[in-house]
XYZ file of C-alpha atoms in Angstrom:
691
model
C 79.241 -55.685 0.517
C 80.386 -52.255 1.670
C 78.734 -50.487 -1.177
C 75.535 -52.506 -0.683
C 75.497 -51.614 3.003
C 76.247 -48.000 2.095
C 73.191 -47.985 -0.162
C 70.996 -49.095 2.742
C 72.376 -46.322 4.941
C 71.888 -43.766 2.186
C 68.289 -44.911 1.646
C 67.671 -44.563 5.390
C 69.170 -41.068 5.382
C 66.923 -40.050 2.487
C 63.823 -41.337 4.351
C 64.904 -39.475 7.502
C 65.403 -36.287 5.473
C 61.971 -36.591 3.854
C 60.220 -37.240 7.164
C 62.077 -34.417 8.946
C 61.070 -31.998 6.197
C 57.391 -32.852 6.684
C 57.689 -32.610 10.459
C 59.451 -29.289 10.097
C 56.606 -27.938 7.958
C 54.012 -29.089 10.518
C 55.860 -27.514 13.428
C 56.439 -24.383 11.426
C 52.685 -24.159 10.887
C 52.196 -24.413 14.642
C 54.712 -21.670 15.142
C 53.171 -19.449 12.441
C 49.689 -20.070 13.815
C 50.871 -19.177 17.291
C 52.419 -15.969 15.995
C 49.211 -15.155 14.107
C 47.127 -15.972 17.185
C 49.286 -13.710 19.290
C 49.022 -10.861 16.768
C 45.246 -11.388 16.303
C 44.704 -11.468 20.056
C 46.633 -8.253 20.454
C 44.629 -6.614 17.628
C 41.358 -7.797 19.203
C 42.324 -6.252 22.507
C 43.222 -3.020 20.738
C 39.874 -2.888 18.912
C 37.941 -3.567 22.115
C 39.693 -0.644 23.758
C 38.690 1.599 20.818
C 34.971 0.662 21.019
C 34.144 3.708 23.125
C 35.512 5.951 20.369
C 33.213 4.491 17.695
C 30.059 6.314 16.580
C 27.404 3.893 15.327
C 24.407 5.373 13.449
C 21.907 3.147 15.275
C 23.705 2.696 18.588
C 23.776 5.254 21.347
C 26.307 5.622 24.130
C 25.945 2.337 26.042
C 28.132 2.707 29.113
C 27.481 -0.860 30.327
C 28.565 -2.303 27.013
C 31.621 -0.044 26.938
C 32.783 -1.007 30.432
C 32.198 -4.707 29.740
C 34.256 -4.573 26.566
C 37.002 -2.683 28.369
C 37.217 -5.480 30.917
C 37.316 -8.050 28.142
C 40.052 -6.040 26.453
C 42.117 -6.141 29.634
C 41.807 -9.912 29.951
C 42.459 -10.500 26.260
C 45.490 -8.237 26.463
C 46.879 -10.472 29.192
C 46.122 -13.505 27.044
C 47.908 -11.787 24.189
C 50.989 -11.445 26.390
C 50.799 -15.125 27.263
C 50.534 -16.028 23.583
C 53.553 -13.854 22.836
C 55.587 -15.714 25.519
C 54.403 -19.021 24.061
C 55.498 -17.930 20.594
C 58.972 -17.109 21.911
C 59.271 -20.431 23.713
C 58.143 -22.346 20.637
C 60.765 -20.557 18.587
C 63.540 -21.424 21.045
C 62.585 -24.905 22.224
C 60.820 -26.383 19.192
C 61.815 -24.660 15.988
C 65.526 -24.163 16.760
C 66.465 -27.892 17.319
C 64.623 -29.224 14.287
C 65.903 -26.377 12.154
C 69.481 -27.125 13.244
C 69.096 -30.823 12.404
C 67.511 -30.027 9.055
C 69.900 -27.295 8.013
C 73.149 -28.707 9.495
C 73.136 -32.456 9.904
C 71.058 -33.492 6.927
C 72.794 -31.005 4.698
C 76.208 -32.349 5.927
C 75.218 -35.884 4.903
C 74.312 -34.662 1.444
C 77.559 -32.757 1.131
C 79.685 -35.738 2.233
C 77.797 -37.975 -0.158
C 78.681 -35.698 -3.068
C 82.342 -35.442 -1.976
C 82.576 -39.250 -1.551
C 81.116 -39.761 -4.990
C 83.647 -37.379 -6.537
C 86.572 -39.010 -4.685
C 85.405 -42.444 -5.752
C 85.182 -41.346 -9.371
C 88.666 -39.794 -9.206
C 90.104 -43.016 -7.728
C 88.501 -45.092 -10.476
C 89.982 -42.816 -13.123
C 93.455 -42.939 -11.559
C 93.381 -46.752 -11.346
C 92.325 -46.896 -14.999
C 95.300 -44.744 -16.091
C 97.648 -46.737 -13.901
C 96.443 -49.971 -15.447
C 97.193 -48.701 -18.911
C 100.947 -48.201 -18.294
C 102.947 -49.932 -21.118
C 105.359 -52.732 -20.232
C 107.626 -52.219 -23.256
C 107.978 -48.488 -23.206
C 108.344 -47.555 -19.597
C 108.535 -43.921 -18.898
C 109.608 -43.216 -15.409
C 108.220 -39.773 -15.355
C 104.714 -40.837 -16.505
C 104.826 -43.813 -14.193
C 105.649 -41.592 -11.240
C 102.848 -39.195 -12.067
C 100.271 -41.955 -12.415
C 101.454 -43.589 -9.226
C 101.208 -40.286 -7.352
C 97.727 -39.745 -8.749
C 96.616 -43.173 -7.569
C 98.091 -42.561 -4.145
C 96.407 -39.178 -3.762
C 92.997 -40.285 -5.034
C 93.009 -43.451 -2.944
C 93.929 -41.528 0.190
C 91.259 -38.905 -0.475
C 88.641 -41.546 -1.127
C 89.555 -43.393 2.057
C 89.424 -40.273 4.198
C 86.179 -39.092 2.663
C 84.654 -42.512 3.067
C 85.558 -42.647 6.750
C 84.018 -39.241 7.424
C 80.936 -40.177 5.373
C 80.460 -43.478 7.129
C 80.914 -41.782 10.508
C 78.259 -39.177 9.630
C 75.868 -41.913 8.526
C 76.359 -43.777 11.784
C 75.965 -40.579 13.831
C 72.738 -39.760 11.952
C 71.010 -42.672 13.633
C 71.504 -40.990 17.014
C 70.829 -37.426 15.803
C 67.499 -38.389 14.307
C 66.247 -39.462 17.736
C 67.450 -36.227 19.278
C 65.941 -34.121 16.452
C 62.555 -35.781 17.008
C 62.442 -35.639 20.783
C 63.917 -32.200 21.470
C 61.317 -30.191 19.453
C 58.451 -32.182 20.950
C 59.841 -31.726 24.415
C 60.205 -27.992 23.850
C 56.653 -27.770 22.444
C 55.148 -29.533 25.457
C 57.164 -27.528 27.952
C 56.094 -24.284 26.228
C 52.439 -25.346 26.297
C 52.643 -26.318 29.980
C 54.205 -22.957 30.782
C 51.470 -21.211 28.783
C 48.710 -23.035 30.619
C 50.327 -22.233 33.936
C 50.359 -18.560 33.076
C 46.724 -18.832 31.992
C 45.654 -20.489 35.221
C 47.390 -17.750 37.182
C 45.675 -14.990 35.169
C 42.177 -16.516 34.968
C 41.204 -16.077 38.619
C 37.922 -16.853 40.277
C 36.815 -13.217 39.925
C 37.234 -13.490 36.155
C 35.266 -16.721 36.179
C 32.418 -14.967 38.012
C 32.544 -12.147 35.455
C 32.417 -14.630 32.609
C 29.476 -16.389 34.238
C 27.533 -13.118 34.473
C 28.321 -12.263 30.895
C 27.179 -15.716 29.804
C 23.887 -15.233 31.635
C 23.389 -11.864 29.954
C 24.112 -13.394 26.565
C 21.525 -16.094 27.198
C 18.949 -13.459 28.170
C 19.676 -11.467 25.032
C 19.391 -14.656 22.985
C 15.982 -15.426 24.494
C 14.811 -11.885 23.764
C 16.115 -12.220 20.220
C 14.330 -15.525 19.722
C 11.101 -14.008 21.032
C 11.497 -10.949 18.794
C 12.300 -13.119 15.776
C 9.209 -15.202 16.459
C 7.075 -12.045 16.699
C 8.591 -10.695 13.499
C 7.950 -13.957 11.703
C 4.346 -13.872 12.855
C 4.055 -10.243 11.757
C 5.522 -11.145 8.380
C 2.996 -13.930 7.940
C 0.115 -11.631 8.937
C 1.341 -8.912 6.575
C 1.702 -11.393 3.741
C -1.892 -12.485 4.204
C -3.221 -8.924 4.586
C -1.121 -7.464 1.783
C -1.873 -10.088 -0.807
C -4.602 -7.999 -2.524
C -2.328 -4.947 -2.455
C 0.251 -6.644 -4.633
C -1.988 -5.808 -7.562
C -0.880 -2.547 -9.189
C -4.463 -1.291 -9.453
C -6.614 -2.772 -6.644
C -10.390 -2.653 -6.727
C -11.480 0.805 -5.424
C -14.690 -0.676 -3.995
C -12.689 -2.965 -1.692
C -9.968 -0.424 -0.953
C -11.577 3.043 -1.034
C -9.446 6.154 -1.288
C -8.742 8.148 1.876
C -9.891 11.698 1.135
C -8.943 13.368 4.438
C -5.183 13.044 4.178
C -2.873 16.024 4.631
C 0.306 14.008 4.019
C 1.074 11.598 1.212
C 4.134 9.782 -0.090
C 4.753 7.316 -2.881
C 6.238 6.721 -6.286
C 4.949 8.806 -9.209
C 5.951 9.179 -12.834
C 6.831 12.758 -13.746
C 6.469 14.034 -17.288
C 9.494 15.882 -18.689
C 9.361 17.644 -22.040
C 12.236 16.673 -24.301
C 11.092 18.648 -27.326
C 8.224 20.559 -28.810
C 5.992 17.498 -29.009
C 8.069 14.740 -27.408
C 8.281 13.976 -23.712
C 9.722 11.388 -21.342
C 8.556 9.972 -18.013
C 10.793 9.579 -14.977
C 9.873 7.531 -11.907
C 10.695 9.226 -8.596
C 9.604 9.114 -4.983
C 7.324 12.067 -4.112
C 6.202 13.181 -0.667
C 4.543 16.193 0.916
C 6.284 18.176 3.619
C 4.057 20.843 5.103
C 2.936 22.981 2.189
C 5.659 21.738 -0.177
C 5.787 18.908 -2.687
C 9.164 17.144 -2.574
C 10.808 14.517 -4.774
C 13.769 12.233 -4.230
C 15.558 10.235 -6.892
C 17.006 6.815 -6.219
C 20.405 7.124 -4.551
C 19.841 10.668 -3.227
C 20.237 11.192 0.511
C 17.544 13.877 0.720
C 14.571 15.208 -1.231
C 14.374 18.348 -3.331
C 11.614 20.928 -3.634
C 9.287 20.505 -6.606
C 6.852 23.349 -5.915
C 4.915 25.181 -3.226
C 1.410 23.689 -3.151
C -0.198 26.246 -0.823
C -3.181 27.707 -2.703
C -2.279 25.594 -5.727
C -4.752 23.937 -8.061
C -4.865 20.260 -8.929
C -6.942 18.625 -11.625
C -7.070 15.468 -13.696
C -5.643 15.676 -17.202
C -5.880 13.428 -20.245
C -2.578 12.095 -21.532
C -2.524 10.228 -24.799
C -0.165 7.484 -23.609
C -0.790 7.312 -19.852
C -3.580 6.696 -17.333
C -4.221 8.257 -13.933
C -2.519 11.573 -14.755
C -3.086 14.801 -12.879
C -1.642 18.294 -13.101
C -0.544 20.558 -10.242
C -0.375 24.287 -10.957
C 1.259 26.701 -8.523
C -0.701 29.578 -7.006
C 0.790 32.102 -9.446
C 0.249 29.848 -12.462
C 3.918 30.034 -13.501
C 4.850 26.457 -12.677
C 3.015 23.207 -13.301
C 3.803 19.510 -13.180
C 2.058 16.535 -14.772
C 2.322 13.383 -12.668
C 1.041 9.837 -13.085
C -0.092 7.588 -10.239
C 0.130 3.821 -10.267
C -3.492 3.095 -9.404
C -6.835 4.816 -9.291
C -6.751 4.762 -5.487
C -3.378 6.579 -5.367
C -4.575 8.907 -8.116
C -7.618 10.028 -6.090
C -5.702 10.183 -2.806
C -2.978 12.370 -4.306
C -5.533 14.788 -5.753
C -7.524 14.968 -2.494
C -4.354 15.333 -0.379
C -2.957 18.155 -2.489
C -6.386 19.800 -2.503
C -6.472 19.615 1.332
C -2.926 20.997 1.603
C -3.766 23.839 -0.774
C -6.452 24.906 1.719
C -3.738 25.025 4.449
C -5.616 22.574 6.663
C -2.279 21.009 7.657
C -1.487 24.086 9.808
C -4.242 23.210 12.297
C -3.807 20.967 15.345
C -5.899 18.049 14.031
C -5.575 18.331 10.246
C -7.224 15.015 9.334
C -10.185 15.665 11.604
C -10.688 19.157 10.196
C -10.307 17.832 6.636
C -12.957 15.219 7.386
C -15.318 17.848 8.752
C -14.729 20.169 5.801
C -15.339 17.373 3.308
C -18.403 16.220 5.261
C -19.860 19.731 5.315
C -19.151 20.031 1.598
C -20.843 16.680 1.012
C -23.884 17.824 3.008
C -23.968 21.045 1.003
C -24.102 19.023 -2.206
C -26.422 16.271 -0.962
C -28.578 18.055 1.630
C -30.539 16.343 4.364
C -33.554 17.549 6.410
C -31.290 18.458 9.324
C -29.251 20.898 7.215
C -30.674 23.953 8.921
C -30.221 22.528 12.438
C -26.609 21.525 11.808
C -25.636 24.972 10.612
C -27.800 26.945 13.036
C -24.831 27.641 15.296
C -22.679 28.828 12.399
C -24.822 31.827 11.476
C -23.003 35.099 12.165
C -24.568 38.524 12.403
C -25.886 40.065 9.186
C -23.976 43.050 7.899
C -24.906 45.039 4.834
C -22.436 45.472 2.033
C -22.781 47.443 -1.187
C -23.875 45.159 -4.023
C -21.592 44.327 -6.939
C -18.511 45.331 -4.943
C -15.370 43.396 -5.876
C -13.891 42.503 -2.532
C -11.924 39.513 -1.278
C -12.576 36.981 1.433
C -10.461 37.195 4.551
C -10.431 33.449 5.238
C -8.976 30.550 3.355
C -11.348 28.922 0.944
C -12.654 25.709 2.417
C -11.111 26.362 5.840
C -12.994 24.988 8.812
C -12.605 28.239 10.694
C -14.021 30.385 7.896
C -17.185 32.169 9.008
C -19.417 34.061 6.640
C -19.427 37.653 7.792
C -22.541 38.861 6.010
C -25.277 36.238 5.674
C -26.072 32.787 6.983
C -25.530 29.678 4.899
C -29.210 29.110 4.243
C -29.719 32.688 3.065
C -26.795 32.452 0.641
C -27.175 29.114 -1.102
C -30.286 26.989 -1.229
C -29.500 23.616 0.396
C -31.344 21.606 -2.258
C -29.686 23.341 -5.198
C -28.004 21.015 -7.705
C -24.531 21.856 -9.002
C -23.786 21.917 -12.709
C -20.149 20.973 -13.346
C -20.085 21.311 -17.117
C -21.354 23.673 -19.813
C -24.360 22.432 -21.766
C -24.086 22.989 -25.493
C -26.244 25.900 -26.728
C -27.581 23.692 -29.508
C -29.135 21.236 -27.060
C -30.452 23.436 -24.263
C -31.026 27.109 -23.440
C -29.800 28.167 -20.032
C -31.151 31.105 -18.019
C -27.922 32.974 -18.643
C -28.384 32.564 -22.360
C -31.360 34.876 -22.840
C -31.597 36.402 -26.267
C -32.114 40.038 -26.960
C -34.882 41.299 -29.212
C -32.475 41.650 -32.080
C -31.319 38.039 -31.716
C -34.664 36.275 -31.602
C -34.566 35.189 -35.205
C -30.879 34.354 -35.374
C -29.779 30.734 -35.745
C -26.529 29.494 -34.115
C -23.912 28.368 -36.577
C -22.157 25.308 -35.110
C -19.020 26.104 -37.113
C -18.707 29.690 -35.872
C -20.322 32.993 -36.641
C -21.622 33.316 -40.183
C -19.785 35.672 -42.456
C -22.892 37.547 -43.621
C -24.136 38.655 -40.217
C -22.550 41.445 -38.269
C -21.381 40.448 -34.757
C -23.354 42.159 -32.064
C -20.176 43.184 -30.221
C -18.575 44.809 -33.253
C -19.577 48.303 -32.158
C -18.586 47.710 -28.512
C -15.869 49.946 -27.101
C -14.402 47.207 -24.835
C -13.078 43.875 -26.138
C -11.056 41.775 -23.677
C -10.454 38.036 -23.965
C -9.431 35.739 -21.103
C -8.711 32.004 -20.887
C -10.907 30.463 -18.187
C -11.973 27.004 -17.001
C -15.536 26.444 -15.904
C -15.758 24.938 -12.404
C -19.518 24.910 -11.897
C -22.671 26.907 -11.289
C -25.568 26.726 -8.866
C -28.600 28.774 -7.922
C -28.183 31.152 -4.966
C -30.720 32.844 -2.778
C -29.067 36.214 -2.416
C -27.105 38.436 -4.761
C -26.319 41.300 -2.419
C -23.013 40.224 -0.853
C -19.708 38.844 -2.219
C -19.953 36.120 0.413
C -22.409 34.447 -1.940
C -19.579 33.975 -4.446
C -17.140 32.726 -1.765
C -19.635 30.211 -0.378
C -20.437 28.984 -3.880
C -16.707 28.562 -4.572
C -16.309 26.517 -1.408
C -19.237 24.246 -2.121
C -18.344 23.664 -5.781
C -14.679 22.864 -5.036
C -15.650 20.597 -2.169
C -18.250 18.854 -4.318
C -15.684 18.311 -7.075
C -13.266 16.723 -4.604
C -15.953 14.521 -3.038
C -17.513 13.327 -6.286
C -14.183 12.939 -8.136
C -15.066 15.583 -10.704
C -11.675 16.963 -11.698
C -12.174 17.706 -15.389
C -12.771 21.318 -16.372
C -13.998 22.820 -19.613
C -11.623 25.449 -20.983
C -13.174 28.416 -22.785
C -12.460 31.952 -23.853
C -14.297 34.618 -21.846
C -15.029 37.699 -23.954
C -15.884 40.834 -21.965
C -17.709 43.586 -23.878
C -19.923 46.508 -22.947
C -23.018 44.487 -23.878
C -22.457 41.020 -22.472
C -20.057 38.309 -21.319
C -19.513 35.434 -23.717
C -18.039 31.984 -23.260
C -16.552 30.956 -26.601
C -15.238 27.531 -27.588
C -11.497 28.023 -28.290
C -11.502 25.583 -31.226
C -14.764 26.164 -33.064
C -15.411 29.752 -31.886
C -18.983 28.744 -31.039
C -20.624 30.844 -28.344
C -21.357 28.428 -25.536
C -23.008 30.859 -23.124
C -24.008 34.499 -23.292
C -24.517 36.599 -20.167
C -26.157 40.018 -20.678
C -24.087 42.564 -18.807
C -27.068 44.275 -17.086
C -28.012 40.922 -15.555
C -24.528 40.484 -13.960
C -25.320 41.987 -10.558
C -22.352 40.723 -8.521
C -18.800 39.632 -9.248
C -15.832 38.871 -6.999
C -12.439 37.155 -6.870
C -10.946 35.376 -3.906
C -8.330 37.166 -1.820
C -5.931 34.262 -1.332
C -6.523 32.309 -4.521
C -6.421 34.909 -7.277
C -7.224 32.357 -9.931
C -10.784 31.831 -8.678
C -13.484 34.310 -9.575
C -17.218 34.209 -10.050
C -20.271 36.319 -10.780
C -23.990 36.176 -10.073
C -26.436 36.408 -12.952
C -29.990 37.556 -12.231
C -32.479 36.031 -14.648
C -36.226 35.770 -14.962
C -37.821 32.326 -14.804
C -36.195 29.534 -12.895
C -37.493 26.577 -11.064
C -40.538 28.661 -10.180
C -42.020 30.517 -13.137
C -42.562 34.276 -13.067
C -39.890 34.655 -10.423
C -36.440 36.154 -10.700
C -33.627 33.726 -9.886
C -29.913 34.263 -9.281
C -27.285 31.827 -10.549
C -23.629 31.986 -9.459
C -21.013 30.900 -12.011
C -17.508 29.973 -10.790
C -14.419 29.952 -13.024
C -10.683 29.385 -12.714
C -8.223 31.503 -14.673
C -4.483 31.741 -15.016
C -4.101 34.071 -12.048
C -6.212 36.743 -13.794
C -9.236 36.814 -11.494
C -8.741 40.441 -10.509
C -8.140 41.472 -14.128
C -11.381 39.823 -15.191
C -13.314 41.500 -12.376
C -11.715 44.850 -13.268
C -12.667 44.306 -16.893
C -16.273 43.463 -15.951
C -16.420 46.547 -13.709
C -15.059 48.713 -16.531
C -17.611 47.254 -18.947
C -20.458 47.982 -16.521
C -19.193 51.562 -16.049
C -19.008 52.057 -19.805
C -22.469 50.550 -20.184
C -23.769 52.754 -17.352
C -22.376 55.907 -18.948
C -23.759 54.841 -22.314
C -27.182 54.252 -20.737
C -27.073 57.648 -19.015
C -26.099 59.293 -22.295
C -28.932 57.445 -24.048
C -31.478 58.517 -21.431
C -30.231 62.102 -21.568
C -30.517 62.036 -25.358
C -34.063 60.633 -25.178
C -35.060 63.246 -22.616
C -33.664 65.994 -24.820
C -35.573 64.609 -27.796
C -38.771 64.549 -25.709
C -38.238 68.171 -24.700
C -37.642 69.078 -28.339
C -40.862 67.302 -29.343
C -42.858 69.158 -26.666
C -41.415 72.504 -27.788
C -42.188 71.685 -31.391
C -45.766 70.793 -30.458
C -46.199 74.020 -28.525
C -44.801 75.974 -31.457
C -47.303 74.298 -33.771
C -50.183 75.211 -31.417
C -49.038 78.830 -31.316
C -48.782 78.975 -35.073
C -52.239 77.481 -35.385
C -53.680 80.022 -32.911
C -52.105 82.889 -34.813
C -53.572 81.558 -38.032
C -57.064 81.454 -36.466
C -56.686 85.029 -35.227
C -55.635 86.146 -38.698
C -58.662 84.400 -40.188
C -60.986 86.149 -37.715
C -59.499 89.551 -38.431
C -59.830 88.954 -42.147
C -63.451 87.949 -41.691
C -64.116 91.061 -39.625
C -62.662 93.290 -42.345
C -64.780 91.589 -44.970
C -67.937 92.053 -42.872
C -67.148 95.761 -42.308
C -66.625 96.309 -46.046
C -69.838 94.530 -46.822
C -71.819 96.692 -44.342
C -70.521 99.894 -45.864
C -71.411 98.781 -49.359
C -74.927 97.769 -48.382
C -76.117 100.802 -46.392
C -79.337 100.773 -48.323
C -80.321 97.458 -46.863
C -83.248 97.297 -44.527
C -82.956 97.925 -40.848
C -84.056 94.432 -39.955
C -81.355 92.916 -42.066
C -78.711 95.152 -40.507
C -79.866 94.241 -37.057
C -79.689 90.544 -37.905
C -76.253 90.924 -39.428
C -75.005 92.902 -36.466
C -76.291 90.339 -33.974
C -74.733 87.572 -36.042
C -71.440 89.410 -36.120
C -71.629 90.020 -32.400
C -72.280 86.346 -31.725
C -69.406 85.359 -33.955
C -67.177 87.851 -32.252
C -68.187 86.527 -28.796
C -67.647 82.965 -29.919
C -64.199 83.901 -31.245
C -63.170 85.451 -27.964
C -64.345 82.413 -25.965
C -62.585 80.005 -28.312
C -59.459 82.067 -28.149
C -59.441 82.003 -24.359
C -60.178 78.263 -24.357
C -57.305 77.541 -26.721
C -54.938 79.718 -24.704
C -55.854 77.850 -21.506
C -55.301 74.530 -23.224
C -51.934 75.667 -24.508
């Protein structure tokens, strides 16, 4: 019965131990959470105090926000102190009693249980040995030892059992205390905490919190309104941008903007990786003033690609890509080939860089000036009846300049403020003159600049180059200089007396190319000799155009853009027959405009000296012919005089030999001789006067 009852008590003690362990873990979580709350509250207060030291990229110095957070930090700091006091009270009033019960009382029960079990086992072993004592062979010594062992083990078991039973009975009271004391301490700590909170949270703080709550509600309403507006904007943009999601939108529905002076977007740049191989890299490009910049993904700023002031831009053909264009710097030393995503971007980039190259971006209203420049260029290409009235106010005073002088313009080509300093627009370029952007093959059509000399009239053009049997006409020329040029265009001009004709033609041709999207240029070799200028195909060596040097009456290069040069060719027969016309040809070179003009000037000087030498030689030959003729006349006169003298001597000899002739015959002979003599004198005088 005792052991059965002991088993019930032990089972109850085990249940109490299990339940107390779970309760201890729950209360320990409360204690840990309170410690964490106290530490987190203190950290929050510390961070709120440090708000004024923060530097936010998008937030300025908001003094109202800073002062509000400082006040919150003060209140939260007080709350942090209250939480710290609560943590201490929970440790003393809640955790200490349950920890003592768990670590002392329950552990004592377990220890006594183990000791009682050992004592009980020892008593059972001693009783077993005592029971085995032999009745026949009694050994007093062994008997005494076994008896002592039984006595000791029984006493130990009894004492241990009493202490164990007492502890089990006491446990029933301690379990009530261990449950109530921690809960009582927890509630008292919470009540104390709330009392401290009610003392700290005064009415003034409540008013502050009310104001802050109102402000938060106002900010929330503003946010909701802004979010609604943004959502509406997003919906509108989605509807409007739907056609733009196409990589290459229809240019008729979305025309290119040609008056831009700033442009940004993604382009593919061509990088050479070998002699014939290349790679393309996608980067973000943008213009900044007169510079073209690029920025790779991940970079914090852009880098300079090239200076595009006075640069040249043109479309190029790439074998593997569409919408490619090339930008060449003003000195021709640096160039980049870029690819746009669509035709619209392709045209806008070319027009924008062309506008920037004219330095329009330096003016106050760059887009307006670009629009006016492009409009004036469009009117120059497609004239209207009001052309003269629109440009009437732009006519400056006429100043004379020496013809064929290679000077440079003082204004930027295409600039809105550029004023022609010599002649008016109408007197320079005919408003209804068409522009020819390409070179017509000499096989299909003869141009005015392609007049043939008398020695060339019967010569047939070999489409595969000059024939080997014929001698080139420039073989005997002193000057041979070859330049690489690109033909921009030509048009008929009204005057060929001022370099402003060339500058105005350059402006109109470049503007017309930009307006009509004509960016391709024909590359040729320009051969300068003392006889003519020749445009030669670089591949087939076919002469595309021939310009007789005497007909080149004017040539000039631009001051700011040294790659542009042009010359005026005076020809006979144009749109009106039997009238001399002047045609201005414009070219682009690799920054060799001045060299070409110098070469043309040198050729004309050599030709002029050769012509003067030829005329002097012809004059000398004429003088020699006149002298020779006079000498022949003198020799003829002397011969006549000799003949007359000889005749006179013969007549005298005949008269002496015939003295016996009759008087009548003598008289007749004498009169005949006298008449002949008179006739000879008159003829002699007549011939001398003629000589």
